[in-house]
Amino acid sequence: AVLAEAHAARGLPFDRAAHAVPDFKSALSPDDLRDFAVTSLRFGPAGRPLHYAFRALRAEPGCRQSWSTLAYVLKHRLGMLGRAA
């Protein structure tokens, strides 16, 4: 919509097909992304688990496991889960 408005403001024609957003494709499978999200809770930088959890959701938005992984990561970040010994 922003590009269409910018073209219209300049009096230029706008072709939506020429500016289509490509589908999200990842070299990693959604299963790998979910595994990386959980593993990086312990070994990665603080923002990395959310990064992988959101990438898994973006790859498979309808997958229950992706939502569960995001919930787990958020609960861990908020301190709602006990620490493993």
Short mmCIF file of N, CA, C and O in Angstrom, two decimals:
data_model
loop_
_atom_site.label_atom_id
_atom_site.label_comp_id
_atom_site.label_asym_id
_atom_site.label_seq_id
_atom_site.Cartn_x
_atom_site.Cartn_y
_atom_site.Cartn_z
N ALA A 1 0.83 -1.19 0.00
CA ALA A 1 0.00 0.00 0.00
C ALA A 1 0.88 1.25 0.00
O ALA A 1 0.52 2.24 -0.62
N VAL A 2 1.99 1.21 0.71
CA VAL A 2 2.88 2.37 0.77
C VAL A 2 3.49 2.64 -0.60
O VAL A 2 3.57 3.79 -1.03
N LEU A 3 3.91 1.57 -1.28
CA LEU A 3 4.49 1.76 -2.61
C LEU A 3 3.46 2.31 -3.59
O LEU A 3 3.78 3.16 -4.43
N ALA A 4 2.23 1.81 -3.50
CA ALA A 4 1.17 2.29 -4.39
C ALA A 4 0.91 3.78 -4.16
O ALA A 4 0.76 4.56 -5.11
N GLU A 5 0.89 4.20 -2.90
CA GLU A 5 0.68 5.62 -2.58
C GLU A 5 1.85 6.47 -3.08
O GLU A 5 1.64 7.59 -3.58
N ALA A 6 3.06 5.98 -2.92
CA ALA A 6 4.23 6.73 -3.38
C ALA A 6 4.22 6.90 -4.89
O ALA A 6 4.53 7.99 -5.40
N HIS A 7 3.86 5.84 -5.60
CA HIS A 7 3.77 5.94 -7.06
C HIS A 7 2.67 6.92 -7.47
O HIS A 7 2.84 7.72 -8.39
N ALA A 8 1.51 6.84 -6.79
CA ALA A 8 0.39 7.73 -7.12
C ALA A 8 0.75 9.19 -6.85
O ALA A 8 0.37 10.08 -7.61
N ALA A 9 1.48 9.43 -5.75
CA ALA A 9 1.87 10.81 -5.42
C ALA A 9 2.79 11.40 -6.48
O ALA A 9 2.79 12.62 -6.69
N ARG A 10 3.54 10.55 -7.16
CA ARG A 10 4.44 11.02 -8.21
C ARG A 10 3.82 10.94 -9.60
O ARG A 10 4.46 11.25 -10.59
N GLY A 11 2.58 10.44 -9.66
CA GLY A 11 1.90 10.33 -10.95
C GLY A 11 2.43 9.20 -11.80
O GLY A 11 2.31 9.22 -13.02
N LEU A 12 3.01 8.19 -11.16
CA LEU A 12 3.57 7.05 -11.88
C LEU A 12 2.62 5.86 -11.81
O LEU A 12 1.91 5.69 -10.82
N PRO A 13 2.63 5.00 -12.83
CA PRO A 13 1.81 3.79 -12.75
C PRO A 13 2.42 2.80 -11.75
O PRO A 13 3.64 2.79 -11.53
N PHE A 14 1.56 1.99 -11.14
CA PHE A 14 2.04 1.01 -10.15
C PHE A 14 1.53 -0.37 -10.54
O PHE A 14 0.33 -0.56 -10.76
N ASP A 15 2.46 -1.34 -10.61
CA ASP A 15 2.11 -2.72 -10.94
C ASP A 15 2.38 -3.59 -9.72
O ASP A 15 3.53 -3.80 -9.33
N ARG A 16 1.32 -4.10 -9.09
CA ARG A 16 1.48 -4.92 -7.88
C ARG A 16 2.29 -6.19 -8.16
O ARG A 16 3.04 -6.64 -7.30
N ALA A 17 2.14 -6.76 -9.32
CA ALA A 17 2.84 -8.00 -9.64
C ALA A 17 4.37 -7.78 -9.67
O ALA A 17 5.14 -8.67 -9.33
N ALA A 18 4.78 -6.58 -10.04
CA ALA A 18 6.21 -6.29 -10.10
C ALA A 18 6.82 -6.12 -8.71
O ALA A 18 8.02 -6.20 -8.54
N HIS A 19 5.97 -5.88 -7.71
CA HIS A 19 6.44 -5.64 -6.35
C HIS A 19 5.88 -6.67 -5.37
O HIS A 19 5.63 -6.36 -4.21
N ALA A 20 5.67 -7.88 -5.83
CA ALA A 20 5.11 -8.92 -4.98
C ALA A 20 6.13 -9.37 -3.93
O ALA A 20 7.33 -9.44 -4.20
N VAL A 21 5.64 -9.66 -2.74
CA VAL A 21 6.50 -10.13 -1.65
C VAL A 21 6.64 -11.65 -1.80
O VAL A 21 5.64 -12.37 -1.85
N PRO A 22 7.87 -12.16 -1.88
CA PRO A 22 8.04 -13.61 -2.03
C PRO A 22 7.66 -14.35 -0.76
O PRO A 22 7.70 -13.80 0.35
N ASP A 23 7.26 -15.60 -0.90
CA ASP A 23 6.95 -16.45 0.25
C ASP A 23 8.22 -16.68 1.06
O ASP A 23 9.32 -16.73 0.53
N PHE A 24 8.02 -16.86 2.37
CA PHE A 24 9.14 -17.11 3.26
C PHE A 24 9.70 -18.51 3.00
O PHE A 24 8.97 -19.48 2.99
N LYS A 25 11.00 -18.58 2.79
CA LYS A 25 11.67 -19.87 2.62
C LYS A 25 12.91 -19.88 3.49
O LYS A 25 13.67 -18.92 3.52
N SER A 26 13.09 -20.96 4.20
CA SER A 26 14.24 -21.08 5.08
C SER A 26 15.02 -22.33 4.71
O SER A 26 14.44 -23.34 4.30
N ALA A 27 16.32 -22.27 4.88
CA ALA A 27 17.15 -23.44 4.63
C ALA A 27 16.98 -24.46 5.75
O ALA A 27 17.32 -25.63 5.58
N LEU A 28 16.43 -24.02 6.88
CA LEU A 28 16.22 -24.90 8.02
C LEU A 28 14.76 -25.33 8.08
O LEU A 28 13.86 -24.54 7.79
N SER A 29 14.53 -26.56 8.49
CA SER A 29 13.16 -27.05 8.62
C SER A 29 12.53 -26.44 9.88
O SER A 29 13.24 -26.06 10.81
N PRO A 30 11.21 -26.37 9.93
CA PRO A 30 10.55 -25.86 11.14
C PRO A 30 10.91 -26.68 12.39
O PRO A 30 11.03 -26.12 13.48
N ASP A 31 11.11 -27.98 12.23
CA ASP A 31 11.53 -28.81 13.37
C ASP A 31 12.89 -28.36 13.89
O ASP A 31 13.09 -28.27 15.10
N ASP A 32 13.81 -28.09 12.98
CA ASP A 32 15.14 -27.61 13.38
C ASP A 32 15.04 -26.26 14.08
O ASP A 32 15.70 -26.02 15.09
N LEU A 33 14.21 -25.38 13.55
CA LEU A 33 14.06 -24.06 14.16
C LEU A 33 13.50 -24.17 15.57
O LEU A 33 13.96 -23.46 16.48
N ARG A 34 12.52 -25.05 15.77
CA ARG A 34 11.96 -25.25 17.12
C ARG A 34 13.02 -25.82 18.06
O ARG A 34 13.14 -25.39 19.21
N ASP A 35 13.80 -26.77 17.58
CA ASP A 35 14.88 -27.35 18.40
C ASP A 35 15.92 -26.29 18.76
O ASP A 35 16.38 -26.22 19.90
N PHE A 36 16.29 -25.45 17.79
CA PHE A 36 17.27 -24.40 18.05
C PHE A 36 16.73 -23.40 19.07
O PHE A 36 17.48 -22.89 19.90
N ALA A 37 15.42 -23.11 19.01
CA ALA A 37 14.82 -22.17 19.97
C ALA A 37 14.97 -22.69 21.39
O ALA A 37 15.39 -21.95 22.29
N VAL A 38 14.67 -23.95 21.60
CA VAL A 38 14.75 -24.51 22.95
C VAL A 38 16.21 -24.67 23.38
O VAL A 38 16.57 -24.34 24.52
N THR A 39 17.07 -25.13 22.50
CA THR A 39 18.48 -25.32 22.84
C THR A 39 19.16 -23.99 23.15
O THR A 39 19.97 -23.90 24.07
N SER A 40 18.81 -22.95 22.41
CA SER A 40 19.47 -21.67 22.61
C SER A 40 19.04 -20.97 23.90
O SER A 40 19.64 -19.98 24.30
N LEU A 41 18.02 -21.49 24.57
CA LEU A 41 17.66 -20.95 25.88
C LEU A 41 18.84 -21.08 26.84
O LEU A 41 19.07 -20.22 27.68
N ARG A 42 19.56 -22.15 26.70
CA ARG A 42 20.67 -22.41 27.62
C ARG A 42 22.02 -21.95 27.08
O ARG A 42 22.87 -21.53 27.85
N PHE A 43 22.20 -22.05 25.77
CA PHE A 43 23.53 -21.83 25.21
C PHE A 43 23.68 -20.58 24.36
O PHE A 43 24.79 -20.22 24.02
N GLY A 44 22.59 -19.94 23.98
CA GLY A 44 22.70 -18.80 23.06
C GLY A 44 22.52 -17.46 23.74
O GLY A 44 22.25 -17.38 24.93
N PRO A 45 22.67 -16.39 22.96
CA PRO A 45 22.39 -15.05 23.49
C PRO A 45 20.92 -14.92 23.88
O PRO A 45 20.07 -15.71 23.44
N ALA A 46 20.59 -13.92 24.67
CA ALA A 46 19.25 -13.80 25.24
C ALA A 46 18.13 -13.70 24.20
O ALA A 46 17.05 -14.24 24.39
N GLY A 47 18.36 -13.05 23.08
CA GLY A 47 17.31 -12.87 22.08
C GLY A 47 17.18 -13.99 21.08
O GLY A 47 16.22 -14.06 20.32
N ARG A 48 18.14 -14.89 21.06
CA ARG A 48 18.17 -15.95 20.04
C ARG A 48 16.99 -16.92 20.14
O ARG A 48 16.45 -17.30 19.11
N PRO A 49 16.56 -17.34 21.34
CA PRO A 49 15.42 -18.27 21.39
C PRO A 49 14.16 -17.70 20.74
O PRO A 49 13.46 -18.41 20.00
N LEU A 50 13.86 -16.43 20.99
CA LEU A 50 12.69 -15.82 20.37
C LEU A 50 12.86 -15.72 18.86
O LEU A 50 11.90 -15.91 18.11
N HIS A 51 14.06 -15.44 18.42
CA HIS A 51 14.34 -15.36 16.98
C HIS A 51 13.96 -16.67 16.29
O HIS A 51 13.24 -16.68 15.29
N TYR A 52 14.46 -17.78 16.84
CA TYR A 52 14.16 -19.08 16.22
C TYR A 52 12.70 -19.47 16.39
O TYR A 52 12.10 -20.08 15.49
N ALA A 53 12.09 -19.14 17.53
CA ALA A 53 10.68 -19.47 17.74
C ALA A 53 9.80 -18.73 16.73
O ALA A 53 8.88 -19.31 16.14
N PHE A 54 10.09 -17.46 16.49
CA PHE A 54 9.31 -16.70 15.52
C PHE A 54 9.57 -17.16 14.09
O PHE A 54 8.66 -17.16 13.26
N ARG A 55 10.80 -17.58 13.80
CA ARG A 55 11.07 -18.13 12.46
C ARG A 55 10.29 -19.42 12.23
O ARG A 55 9.78 -19.67 11.13
N ALA A 56 10.17 -20.26 13.26
CA ALA A 56 9.39 -21.49 13.15
C ALA A 56 7.92 -21.16 12.92
O ALA A 56 7.25 -21.80 12.10
N LEU A 57 7.41 -20.14 13.62
CA LEU A 57 6.02 -19.73 13.42
C LEU A 57 5.80 -19.18 12.02
O LEU A 57 4.76 -19.43 11.41
N ARG A 58 6.76 -18.44 11.53
CA ARG A 58 6.63 -17.87 10.19
C ARG A 58 6.64 -18.98 9.13
O ARG A 58 5.95 -18.88 8.12
N ALA A 59 7.42 -20.02 9.37
CA ALA A 59 7.49 -21.13 8.41
C ALA A 59 6.22 -21.98 8.44
O ALA A 59 5.76 -22.45 7.40
N GLU A 60 5.68 -22.21 9.63
CA GLU A 60 4.46 -23.01 9.78
C GLU A 60 3.51 -22.35 10.79
O GLU A 60 3.45 -22.74 11.94
N PRO A 61 2.77 -21.33 10.35
CA PRO A 61 1.93 -20.60 11.30
C PRO A 61 0.79 -21.43 11.89
O PRO A 61 0.32 -21.14 12.98
N GLY A 62 0.37 -22.46 11.21
CA GLY A 62 -0.73 -23.27 11.70
C GLY A 62 -0.30 -24.46 12.53
O GLY A 62 -1.15 -25.24 12.97
N CYS A 63 0.98 -24.61 12.77
CA CYS A 63 1.49 -25.78 13.49
C CYS A 63 1.43 -25.55 15.01
O CYS A 63 1.99 -24.59 15.53
N ARG A 64 0.77 -26.46 15.70
CA ARG A 64 0.62 -26.34 17.15
C ARG A 64 1.97 -26.39 17.87
O ARG A 64 2.18 -25.70 18.87
N GLN A 65 2.90 -27.19 17.37
CA GLN A 65 4.21 -27.30 18.00
C GLN A 65 4.97 -25.97 17.98
O GLN A 65 5.67 -25.64 18.93
N SER A 66 4.81 -25.21 16.92
CA SER A 66 5.49 -23.92 16.83
C SER A 66 4.94 -22.96 17.88
O SER A 66 5.69 -22.23 18.53
N TRP A 67 3.62 -22.97 18.07
CA TRP A 67 3.01 -22.11 19.09
C TRP A 67 3.42 -22.57 20.48
O TRP A 67 3.67 -21.75 21.37
N SER A 68 3.50 -23.87 20.69
CA SER A 68 3.92 -24.39 22.00
C SER A 68 5.37 -24.00 22.29
O SER A 68 5.71 -23.68 23.44
N THR A 69 6.21 -24.05 21.28
CA THR A 69 7.61 -23.65 21.46
C THR A 69 7.70 -22.18 21.83
O THR A 69 8.44 -21.81 22.75
N LEU A 70 6.93 -21.34 21.15
CA LEU A 70 6.94 -19.92 21.47
C LEU A 70 6.46 -19.69 22.91
O LEU A 70 7.07 -18.92 23.66
N ALA A 71 5.41 -20.39 23.31
CA ALA A 71 4.91 -20.25 24.67
C ALA A 71 5.96 -20.69 25.69
O ALA A 71 6.15 -20.03 26.71
N TYR A 72 6.65 -21.77 25.41
CA TYR A 72 7.69 -22.27 26.31
C TYR A 72 8.82 -21.26 26.44
O TYR A 72 9.29 -20.97 27.55
N VAL A 73 9.26 -20.71 25.31
CA VAL A 73 10.35 -19.74 25.32
C VAL A 73 9.94 -18.49 26.11
O VAL A 73 10.70 -17.98 26.93
N LEU A 74 8.71 -18.01 25.89
CA LEU A 74 8.25 -16.83 26.60
C LEU A 74 8.13 -17.09 28.10
O LEU A 74 8.50 -16.25 28.92
N LYS A 75 7.61 -18.25 28.47
CA LYS A 75 7.51 -18.59 29.90
C LYS A 75 8.88 -18.66 30.54
O LYS A 75 9.08 -18.21 31.66
N HIS A 76 9.83 -19.22 29.81
CA HIS A 76 11.20 -19.30 30.33
C HIS A 76 11.79 -17.90 30.51
O HIS A 76 12.39 -17.60 31.54
N ARG A 77 11.60 -17.03 29.52
CA ARG A 77 12.13 -15.66 29.59
C ARG A 77 11.50 -14.87 30.71
O ARG A 77 12.13 -14.00 31.31
N LEU A 78 10.22 -15.14 31.01
CA LEU A 78 9.52 -14.41 32.07
C LEU A 78 9.75 -15.03 33.45
O LEU A 78 9.21 -14.54 34.44
N GLY A 79 10.51 -16.11 33.50
CA GLY A 79 10.82 -16.75 34.78
C GLY A 79 9.68 -17.57 35.35
O GLY A 79 9.61 -17.81 36.55
N MET A 80 8.78 -18.02 34.49
CA MET A 80 7.63 -18.80 34.94
C MET A 80 7.92 -20.29 35.01
O MET A 80 7.07 -21.07 35.44
N LEU A 81 9.11 -20.70 34.58
CA LEU A 81 9.49 -22.11 34.61
C LEU A 81 10.63 -22.28 35.61
O LEU A 81 11.52 -21.43 35.69
N GLY A 82 10.60 -23.37 36.33
CA GLY A 82 11.69 -23.65 37.25
C GLY A 82 12.97 -24.01 36.51
O GLY A 82 12.91 -24.49 35.37
N ARG A 83 14.08 -23.76 37.11
CA ARG A 83 15.35 -24.11 36.47
C ARG A 83 15.66 -25.58 36.69
O ARG A 83 15.46 -26.12 37.76
N ALA A 84 16.17 -26.20 35.64
CA ALA A 84 16.58 -27.61 35.74
C ALA A 84 17.91 -27.67 36.49
O ALA A 84 18.76 -26.81 36.36
N ALA A 85 18.07 -28.71 37.27
CA ALA A 85 19.30 -28.85 38.06
C ALA A 85 20.47 -29.30 37.23
O ALA A 85 20.42 -29.79 36.18
#
